[in-house]
mmCIF file with all atom_site columns, C-alpha atoms in Angstrom:
data_model
loop_
_atom_site.group_PDB
_atom_site.id
_atom_site.type_symbol
_atom_site.label_atom_id
_atom_site.label_alt_id
_atom_site.label_comp_id
_atom_site.label_asym_id
_atom_site.label_entity_id
_atom_site.label_seq_id
_atom_site.pdbx_PDB_ins_code
_atom_site.Cartn_x
_atom_site.Cartn_y
_atom_site.Cartn_z
_atom_site.occupancy
_atom_site.B_iso_or_equiv
_atom_site.pdbx_formal_charge
_atom_site.auth_seq_id
_atom_site.auth_comp_id
_atom_site.auth_asym_id
_atom_site.auth_atom_id
_atom_site.pdbx_PDB_model_num
ATOM 1   C CA . MET H 1 1   ? 68.501 45.493 214.485 1.00 54.00 ? 1   MET H CA 1
ATOM 2   C CA . GLU H 1 2   ? 68.373 43.747 211.201 1.00 60.00 ? 2   GLU H CA 1
ATOM 3   C CA . SER H 1 3   ? 71.423 43.661 209.036 1.00 58.00 ? 3   SER H CA 1
ATOM 4   C CA . LEU H 1 4   ? 71.219 44.185 205.316 1.00 56.00 ? 4   LEU H CA 1
ATOM 5   C CA . PRO H 1 5   ? 72.081 41.262 203.124 1.00 57.00 ? 5   PRO H CA 1
ATOM 6   C CA . ALA H 1 6   ? 75.611 41.384 201.829 1.00 55.00 ? 6   ALA H CA 1
ATOM 7   C CA . GLN H 1 7   ? 75.943 42.788 198.330 1.00 55.00 ? 7   GLN H CA 1
ATOM 8   C CA . PRO H 1 8   ? 77.718 40.516 195.935 1.00 55.00 ? 8   PRO H CA 1
ATOM 9   C CA . ALA H 1 9   ? 81.198 41.822 195.178 1.00 53.00 ? 9   ALA H CA 1
ATOM 10  C CA . PHE H 1 10  ? 80.713 41.377 191.472 1.00 53.00 ? 10  PHE H CA 1
ATOM 11  C CA . LYS H 1 11  ? 77.765 43.797 191.233 1.00 58.00 ? 11  LYS H CA 1
ATOM 12  C CA . GLY H 1 12  ? 80.022 46.876 191.003 1.00 58.00 ? 12  GLY H CA 1
ATOM 13  C CA . LYS H 1 13  ? 82.146 45.108 188.431 1.00 63.00 ? 13  LYS H CA 1
ATOM 14  C CA . SER H 1 14  ? 79.041 44.184 186.454 1.00 66.00 ? 14  SER H CA 1
ATOM 15  C CA . VAL H 1 15  ? 77.902 47.787 186.316 1.00 63.00 ? 15  VAL H CA 1
ATOM 16  C CA . ALA H 1 16  ? 81.361 48.862 185.155 1.00 63.00 ? 16  ALA H CA 1
ATOM 17  C CA . ALA H 1 17  ? 81.429 46.111 182.514 1.00 61.00 ? 17  ALA H CA 1
ATOM 18  C CA . LEU H 1 18  ? 77.942 47.077 181.331 1.00 60.00 ? 18  LEU H CA 1
ATOM 19  C CA . PHE H 1 19  ? 78.983 50.716 181.135 1.00 60.00 ? 19  PHE H CA 1
ATOM 20  C CA . CYS H 1 20  ? 82.106 49.815 179.131 1.00 55.00 ? 20  CYS H CA 1
ATOM 21  C CA . THR H 1 21  ? 80.063 47.625 176.796 1.00 62.00 ? 21  THR H CA 1
ATOM 22  C CA . ILE H 1 22  ? 77.535 50.412 176.159 1.00 63.00 ? 22  ILE H CA 1
ATOM 23  C CA . LEU H 1 23  ? 80.343 52.889 175.601 1.00 54.00 ? 23  LEU H CA 1
ATOM 24  C CA . ALA H 1 24  ? 82.056 50.509 173.178 1.00 54.00 ? 24  ALA H CA 1
ATOM 25  C CA . PHE H 1 25  ? 78.832 50.055 171.199 1.00 53.00 ? 25  PHE H CA 1
ATOM 26  C CA . CYS H 1 26  ? 78.316 53.826 171.057 1.00 53.00 ? 26  CYS H CA 1
ATOM 27  C CA . LEU H 1 27  ? 81.857 54.390 169.819 1.00 49.00 ? 27  LEU H CA 1
ATOM 28  C CA . LEU H 1 28  ? 81.515 51.540 167.348 1.00 51.00 ? 28  LEU H CA 1
ATOM 29  C CA . GLY H 1 29  ? 78.226 53.006 166.105 1.00 54.00 ? 29  GLY H CA 1
ATOM 30  C CA . PHE H 1 30  ? 79.815 56.439 165.701 1.00 50.00 ? 30  PHE H CA 1
ATOM 31  C CA . SER H 1 31  ? 82.799 54.936 163.891 1.00 58.00 ? 31  SER H CA 1
ATOM 32  C CA . PHE H 1 32  ? 80.497 52.915 161.643 1.00 56.00 ? 32  PHE H CA 1
ATOM 33  C CA . GLU H 1 33  ? 78.411 55.992 160.775 1.00 66.00 ? 33  GLU H CA 1
ATOM 34  C CA . ARG H 1 34  ? 81.597 57.924 159.981 1.00 63.00 ? 34  ARG H CA 1
ATOM 35  C CA . PHE H 1 35  ? 82.803 55.008 157.867 1.00 67.00 ? 35  PHE H CA 1
ATOM 36  C CA . ILE H 1 36  ? 79.500 54.917 155.953 1.00 70.00 ? 36  ILE H CA 1
ATOM 37  C CA . SER H 1 37  ? 79.522 58.679 155.258 1.00 70.00 ? 37  SER H CA 1
ATOM 38  C CA . THR H 1 38  ? 83.150 58.460 154.121 1.00 72.00 ? 38  THR H CA 1
ATOM 39  C CA . GLU H 1 39  ? 82.309 55.563 151.803 1.00 74.00 ? 39  GLU H CA 1
ATOM 40  C CA . ARG H 1 40  ? 79.339 57.426 150.323 1.00 76.00 ? 40  ARG H CA 1
ATOM 41  C CA . ALA H 1 41  ? 81.536 60.451 149.679 1.00 74.00 ? 41  ALA H CA 1
ATOM 42  C CA . ALA H 1 42  ? 84.208 58.215 148.163 1.00 77.00 ? 42  ALA H CA 1
ATOM 43  C CA . ILE H 1 43  ? 81.663 56.884 145.684 1.00 81.00 ? 43  ILE H CA 1
ATOM 44  C CA . GLN H 1 44  ? 80.238 60.320 144.870 1.00 85.00 ? 44  GLN H CA 1
ATOM 45  C CA . MET H 1 45  ? 83.531 62.230 144.510 1.00 85.00 ? 45  MET H CA 1
ATOM 46  C CA . PRO H 1 46  ? 84.751 60.740 141.202 1.00 86.00 ? 46  PRO H CA 1
ATOM 47  C CA . ARG H 1 47  ? 81.321 61.355 139.714 1.00 90.00 ? 47  ARG H CA 1
ATOM 48  C CA . ALA H 1 48  ? 81.335 64.983 140.905 1.00 90.00 ? 48  ALA H CA 1
ATOM 49  C CA . PHE H 1 49  ? 84.797 65.559 139.395 1.00 87.00 ? 49  PHE H CA 1
ATOM 50  C CA . LEU H 1 50  ? 83.683 63.942 136.141 1.00 89.00 ? 50  LEU H CA 1
ATOM 51  C CA . GLN H 1 51  ? 80.568 66.145 136.033 1.00 92.00 ? 51  GLN H CA 1
ATOM 52  C CA . PHE H 1 52  ? 82.713 69.202 136.695 1.00 92.00 ? 52  PHE H CA 1
ATOM 53  C CA . GLU H 1 53  ? 85.213 68.282 133.972 1.00 91.00 ? 53  GLU H CA 1
ATOM 54  C CA . ARG H 1 54  ? 82.434 67.553 131.468 1.00 92.00 ? 54  ARG H CA 1
ATOM 55  C CA . ALA H 1 55  ? 80.725 70.832 132.271 1.00 93.00 ? 55  ALA H CA 1
ATOM 56  C CA . ILE H 1 56  ? 83.837 72.937 131.686 1.00 92.00 ? 56  ILE H CA 1
ATOM 57  C CA . GLY H 1 57  ? 85.812 70.819 129.223 1.00 87.00 ? 57  GLY H CA 1
ATOM 58  C CA . TYR H 1 58  ? 85.501 69.504 125.714 1.00 82.00 ? 58  TYR H CA 1
ATOM 59  C CA . ASP H 1 59  ? 81.944 69.915 124.434 1.00 85.00 ? 59  ASP H CA 1
ATOM 60  C CA . GLY H 1 60  ? 81.221 71.828 127.635 1.00 93.00 ? 60  GLY H CA 1
ATOM 61  C CA . PHE H 1 61  ? 81.593 75.421 128.711 1.00 94.00 ? 61  PHE H CA 1
ATOM 62  C CA . ILE H 1 62  ? 84.928 76.211 127.048 1.00 92.00 ? 62  ILE H CA 1
ATOM 63  C CA . HIS H 1 63  ? 83.701 74.822 123.718 1.00 94.00 ? 63  HIS H CA 1
ATOM 64  C CA . ASN H 1 64  ? 80.450 76.771 123.866 1.00 94.00 ? 64  ASN H CA 1
ATOM 65  C CA . PHE H 1 65  ? 82.072 79.960 125.178 1.00 93.00 ? 65  PHE H CA 1
ATOM 66  C CA . LYS H 1 66  ? 84.668 80.038 122.395 1.00 92.00 ? 66  LYS H CA 1
ATOM 67  C CA . ASN H 1 67  ? 82.051 79.243 119.757 1.00 93.00 ? 67  ASN H CA 1
ATOM 68  C CA . TYR H 1 68  ? 79.901 82.069 121.095 1.00 92.00 ? 68  TYR H CA 1
ATOM 69  C CA . ILE H 1 69  ? 82.855 84.452 120.674 1.00 90.00 ? 69  ILE H CA 1
ATOM 70  C CA . LEU H 1 70  ? 83.537 83.163 117.152 1.00 90.00 ? 70  LEU H CA 1
ATOM 71  C CA . ARG H 1 71  ? 79.859 83.019 116.149 1.00 89.00 ? 71  ARG H CA 1
ATOM 72  C CA . PRO H 1 72  ? 78.103 85.706 118.228 1.00 83.00 ? 72  PRO H CA 1
ATOM 73  C CA . ASP H 1 73  ? 74.962 85.516 116.097 1.00 84.00 ? 73  ASP H CA 1
ATOM 74  C CA . GLU H 1 74  ? 74.358 81.914 117.180 1.00 89.00 ? 74  GLU H CA 1
ATOM 75  C CA . ALA H 1 75  ? 72.706 82.477 120.570 1.00 87.00 ? 75  ALA H CA 1
ATOM 76  C CA . ALA H 1 76  ? 72.470 78.745 121.281 1.00 94.00 ? 76  ALA H CA 1
ATOM 77  C CA . TYR H 1 77  ? 76.163 78.761 122.188 1.00 94.00 ? 77  TYR H CA 1
ATOM 78  C CA . ARG H 1 78  ? 75.557 81.365 124.891 1.00 93.00 ? 78  ARG H CA 1
ATOM 79  C CA . ALA H 1 79  ? 72.616 79.411 126.305 1.00 94.00 ? 79  ALA H CA 1
ATOM 80  C CA . ARG H 1 80  ? 74.653 76.198 126.364 1.00 96.00 ? 80  ARG H CA 1
ATOM 81  C CA . ALA H 1 81  ? 77.610 77.992 127.978 1.00 95.00 ? 81  ALA H CA 1
ATOM 82  C CA . MET H 1 82  ? 75.331 79.322 130.736 1.00 95.00 ? 82  MET H CA 1
ATOM 83  C CA . GLU H 1 83  ? 73.879 75.833 131.256 1.00 96.00 ? 83  GLU H CA 1
ATOM 84  C CA . ASP H 1 84  ? 77.398 74.382 131.455 1.00 97.00 ? 84  ASP H CA 1
ATOM 85  C CA . LEU H 1 85  ? 78.412 77.006 134.022 1.00 96.00 ? 85  LEU H CA 1
ATOM 86  C CA . ASP H 1 86  ? 75.400 76.063 136.143 1.00 96.00 ? 86  ASP H CA 1
ATOM 87  C CA . LYS H 1 87  ? 76.387 72.380 135.944 1.00 96.00 ? 87  LYS H CA 1
ATOM 88  C CA . ALA H 1 88  ? 80.006 73.193 136.815 1.00 96.00 ? 88  ALA H CA 1
ATOM 89  C CA . THR H 1 89  ? 78.902 75.292 139.791 1.00 96.00 ? 89  THR H CA 1
ATOM 90  C CA . ALA H 1 90  ? 76.618 72.509 141.052 1.00 96.00 ? 90  ALA H CA 1
ATOM 91  C CA . ALA H 1 91  ? 79.412 69.936 140.699 1.00 95.00 ? 91  ALA H CA 1
ATOM 92  C CA . LEU H 1 92  ? 81.818 72.261 142.508 1.00 94.00 ? 92  LEU H CA 1
ATOM 93  C CA . GLU H 1 93  ? 79.332 72.628 145.370 1.00 94.00 ? 93  GLU H CA 1
ATOM 94  C CA . THR H 1 94  ? 79.107 68.834 145.577 1.00 93.00 ? 94  THR H CA 1
ATOM 95  C CA . ILE H 1 95  ? 82.902 68.545 145.655 1.00 92.00 ? 95  ILE H CA 1
ATOM 96  C CA . GLN H 1 96  ? 83.028 71.146 148.439 1.00 91.00 ? 96  GLN H CA 1
ATOM 97  C CA . ARG H 1 97  ? 80.401 69.261 150.455 1.00 89.00 ? 97  ARG H CA 1
ATOM 98  C CA . LEU H 1 98  ? 82.181 65.933 149.996 1.00 88.00 ? 98  LEU H CA 1
ATOM 99  C CA . THR H 1 99  ? 85.587 67.278 150.973 1.00 87.00 ? 99  THR H CA 1
ATOM 100 C CA . GLY H 1 100 ? 83.881 68.681 154.067 1.00 85.00 ? 100 GLY H CA 1
ATOM 101 C CA . THR H 1 101 ? 82.665 65.168 154.879 1.00 80.00 ? 101 THR H CA 1
ATOM 102 C CA . TRP H 1 102 ? 86.329 64.164 155.051 1.00 79.00 ? 102 TRP H CA 1
ATOM 103 C CA . GLN H 1 103 ? 87.214 67.314 157.000 1.00 82.00 ? 103 GLN H CA 1
ATOM 104 C CA . LEU H 1 104 ? 89.595 68.484 154.275 1.00 83.00 ? 104 LEU H CA 1
ATOM 105 C CA . ASN H 1 105 ? 90.351 72.176 153.897 1.00 83.00 ? 105 ASN H CA 1
ATOM 106 C CA . ALA H 1 106 ? 89.879 72.190 150.148 1.00 86.00 ? 106 ALA H CA 1
ATOM 107 C CA . ASN H 1 107 ? 90.197 75.716 148.790 1.00 90.00 ? 107 ASN H CA 1
ATOM 108 C CA . LEU H 1 108 ? 87.836 75.760 145.830 1.00 92.00 ? 108 LEU H CA 1
ATOM 109 C CA . GLN H 1 109 ? 87.416 79.539 145.875 1.00 94.00 ? 109 GLN H CA 1
ATOM 110 C CA . PRO H 1 110 ? 89.833 80.180 142.969 1.00 95.00 ? 110 PRO H CA 1
ATOM 111 C CA . ILE H 1 111 ? 87.782 77.798 140.823 1.00 94.00 ? 111 ILE H CA 1
ATOM 112 C CA . ASP H 1 112 ? 84.539 79.466 141.835 1.00 94.00 ? 112 ASP H CA 1
ATOM 113 C CA . ASP H 1 113 ? 86.101 82.875 141.093 1.00 95.00 ? 113 ASP H CA 1
ATOM 114 C CA . VAL H 1 114 ? 87.087 81.801 137.570 1.00 94.00 ? 114 VAL H CA 1
ATOM 115 C CA . LEU H 1 115 ? 83.591 80.456 136.907 1.00 95.00 ? 115 LEU H CA 1
ATOM 116 C CA . ALA H 1 116 ? 82.146 83.804 138.066 1.00 95.00 ? 116 ALA H CA 1
ATOM 117 C CA . SER H 1 117 ? 84.601 85.663 135.801 1.00 95.00 ? 117 SER H CA 1
ATOM 118 C CA . TYR H 1 118 ? 83.565 83.570 132.829 1.00 93.00 ? 118 TYR H CA 1
ATOM 119 C CA . ARG H 1 119 ? 79.899 84.231 133.608 1.00 93.00 ? 119 ARG H CA 1
ATOM 120 C CA . ALA H 1 120 ? 80.661 87.969 133.590 1.00 94.00 ? 120 ALA H CA 1
ATOM 121 C CA . MET H 1 121 ? 82.553 87.570 130.310 1.00 93.00 ? 121 MET H CA 1
ATOM 122 C CA . LEU H 1 122 ? 79.463 86.069 128.695 1.00 90.00 ? 122 LEU H CA 1
ATOM 123 C CA . ASP H 1 123 ? 77.633 89.301 129.472 1.00 88.00 ? 123 ASP H CA 1
ATOM 124 C CA . LYS H 1 124 ? 80.609 91.329 128.268 1.00 90.00 ? 124 LYS H CA 1
ATOM 125 C CA . THR H 1 125 ? 80.596 89.349 125.011 1.00 88.00 ? 125 THR H CA 1
ATOM 126 C CA . GLU H 1 126 ? 76.948 90.230 124.509 1.00 84.00 ? 126 GLU H CA 1
ATOM 127 C CA . ILE H 1 127 ? 77.674 93.942 125.044 1.00 86.00 ? 127 ILE H CA 1
ATOM 128 C CA . ALA H 1 128 ? 80.710 93.794 122.738 1.00 86.00 ? 128 ALA H CA 1
ATOM 129 C CA . LYS H 1 129 ? 78.577 92.153 120.073 1.00 83.00 ? 129 LYS H CA 1
ATOM 130 C CA . GLN H 1 130 ? 76.004 94.945 120.385 1.00 84.00 ? 130 GLN H CA 1
ATOM 131 C CA . ASN H 1 131 ? 78.791 97.533 120.058 1.00 88.00 ? 131 ASN H CA 1
ATOM 132 C CA . GLY H 1 132 ? 80.077 95.968 116.846 1.00 88.00 ? 132 GLY H CA 1
ATOM 133 C CA . LEU H 1 133 ? 83.496 94.796 118.079 1.00 88.00 ? 133 LEU H CA 1
ATOM 134 C CA . SER H 1 134 ? 85.352 92.288 115.923 1.00 90.00 ? 134 SER H CA 1
ATOM 135 C CA . VAL H 1 135 ? 85.822 88.666 117.010 1.00 88.00 ? 135 VAL H CA 1
ATOM 136 C CA . ARG H 1 136 ? 89.504 89.387 117.729 1.00 90.00 ? 136 ARG H CA 1
ATOM 137 C CA . GLU H 1 137 ? 88.609 92.409 119.892 1.00 90.00 ? 137 GLU H CA 1
ATOM 138 C CA . VAL H 1 138 ? 85.990 90.430 121.804 1.00 89.00 ? 138 VAL H CA 1
ATOM 139 C CA . ASP H 1 139 ? 88.394 87.536 122.340 1.00 89.00 ? 139 ASP H CA 1
ATOM 140 C CA . LYS H 1 140 ? 90.998 89.902 123.746 1.00 90.00 ? 140 LYS H CA 1
ATOM 141 C CA . ALA H 1 141 ? 88.444 91.644 125.986 1.00 89.00 ? 141 ALA H CA 1
ATOM 142 C CA . VAL H 1 142 ? 87.060 88.467 127.558 1.00 90.00 ? 142 VAL H CA 1
ATOM 143 C CA . ARG H 1 143 ? 90.281 86.577 128.204 1.00 91.00 ? 143 ARG H CA 1
ATOM 144 C CA . VAL H 1 144 ? 90.286 84.993 131.678 1.00 92.00 ? 144 VAL H CA 1
ATOM 145 C CA . SER H 1 145 ? 93.310 83.536 133.442 1.00 91.00 ? 145 SER H CA 1
ATOM 146 C CA . ASP H 1 146 ? 92.567 80.133 134.857 1.00 89.00 ? 146 ASP H CA 1
ATOM 147 C CA . THR H 1 147 ? 96.025 79.559 136.383 1.00 93.00 ? 147 THR H CA 1
ATOM 148 C CA . ASP H 1 148 ? 94.834 79.864 139.995 1.00 93.00 ? 148 ASP H CA 1
ATOM 149 C CA . ALA H 1 149 ? 91.837 77.632 139.329 1.00 92.00 ? 149 ALA H CA 1
ATOM 150 C CA . ALA H 1 150 ? 94.002 74.957 137.694 1.00 91.00 ? 150 ALA H CA 1
ATOM 151 C CA . ARG H 1 151 ? 96.377 75.086 140.676 1.00 93.00 ? 151 ARG H CA 1
ATOM 152 C CA . ALA H 1 152 ? 93.425 74.764 143.078 1.00 92.00 ? 152 ALA H CA 1
ATOM 153 C CA . ILE H 1 153 ? 92.090 71.725 141.218 1.00 90.00 ? 153 ILE H CA 1
ATOM 154 C CA . ARG H 1 154 ? 95.490 70.009 141.432 1.00 91.00 ? 154 ARG H CA 1
ATOM 155 C CA . GLN H 1 155 ? 95.726 70.887 145.149 1.00 92.00 ? 155 GLN H CA 1
ATOM 156 C CA . VAL H 1 156 ? 92.282 69.454 145.909 1.00 89.00 ? 156 VAL H CA 1
ATOM 157 C CA . GLU H 1 157 ? 93.146 66.282 143.991 1.00 89.00 ? 157 GLU H CA 1
ATOM 158 C CA . ALA H 1 158 ? 96.403 65.960 145.993 1.00 90.00 ? 158 ALA H CA 1
ATOM 159 C CA . GLU H 1 159 ? 94.516 66.433 149.285 1.00 89.00 ? 159 GLU H CA 1
ATOM 160 C CA . ILE H 1 160 ? 91.992 63.771 148.304 1.00 86.00 ? 160 ILE H CA 1
ATOM 161 C CA . ASP H 1 161 ? 94.786 61.371 147.276 1.00 86.00 ? 161 ASP H CA 1
ATOM 162 C CA . ALA H 1 162 ? 96.558 61.949 150.623 1.00 87.00 ? 162 ALA H CA 1
ATOM 163 C CA . PHE H 1 163 ? 93.297 61.397 152.497 1.00 84.00 ? 163 PHE H CA 1
ATOM 164 C CA . PHE H 1 164 ? 92.700 58.053 150.788 1.00 81.00 ? 164 PHE H CA 1
ATOM 165 C CA . LEU H 1 165 ? 96.298 56.944 151.268 1.00 84.00 ? 165 LEU H CA 1
ATOM 166 C CA . LYS H 1 166 ? 96.030 57.644 155.000 1.00 84.00 ? 166 LYS H CA 1
ATOM 167 C CA . ARG H 1 167 ? 92.603 56.013 155.124 1.00 77.00 ? 167 ARG H CA 1
ATOM 168 C CA . SER H 1 168 ? 93.819 52.857 153.372 1.00 75.00 ? 168 SER H CA 1
ATOM 169 C CA . GLN H 1 169 ? 96.742 52.628 155.811 1.00 77.00 ? 169 GLN H CA 1
ATOM 170 C CA . THR H 1 170 ? 94.326 52.947 158.744 1.00 73.00 ? 170 THR H CA 1
ATOM 171 C CA . VAL H 1 171 ? 92.004 50.276 157.331 1.00 67.00 ? 171 VAL H CA 1
ATOM 172 C CA . LYS H 1 172 ? 95.001 48.013 156.789 1.00 69.00 ? 172 LYS H CA 1
ATOM 173 C CA . LEU H 1 173 ? 96.057 48.462 160.441 1.00 71.00 ? 173 LEU H CA 1
ATOM 174 C CA . VAL H 1 174 ? 92.533 47.712 161.658 1.00 66.00 ? 174 VAL H CA 1
ATOM 175 C CA . VAL H 1 175 ? 92.324 44.588 159.531 1.00 64.00 ? 175 VAL H CA 1
ATOM 176 C CA . LEU H 1 176 ? 95.739 43.389 160.708 1.00 68.00 ? 176 LEU H CA 1
ATOM 177 C CA . SER H 1 177 ? 94.840 44.133 164.351 1.00 68.00 ? 177 SER H CA 1
ATOM 178 C CA . THR H 1 178 ? 91.569 42.267 164.014 1.00 65.00 ? 178 THR H CA 1
ATOM 179 C CA . ALA H 1 179 ? 93.283 39.303 162.374 1.00 62.00 ? 179 ALA H CA 1
ATOM 180 C CA . ALA H 1 180 ? 95.716 39.120 165.285 1.00 59.00 ? 180 ALA H CA 1
ATOM 181 C CA . PHE H 1 181 ? 92.828 38.345 167.644 1.00 55.00 ? 181 PHE H CA 1
#
């Protein structure tokens, strides 16, 4: 009876080492992909906030909405206000998507609710204008509280700041660990 040749003792160790190497590359690839998506979001987030602020702020929605109330016969203000609301909504959707990339639980619903209320108030302003209400009466009728939305914006900003603080601490640890080797 023929005996089988002896298997080298290192073959099992080689398979284990190969497996560990493949696993390490997979984990590194996953970590790198996560890093890249986080970096992309980090670049896009300030722009999304800036677009949102421009859309609702000075020379944006609020400006056009108030001018439409004060000058209801100038329909261009209404059209610009609607356009600004669309831009604000798109920017808010981008912010929501980006915070999701970072797995943050950003509650943007109060902001979205205020934008929807303002959109409804544009229609209400049009009806009030048709019914002959004074500017003062229209202003009173379309007043919207933005307290919850302002609070939500500050909360999202705080969550993003905390995320980046934690992220920078993690990167610092990785760099220091790598430098130690």
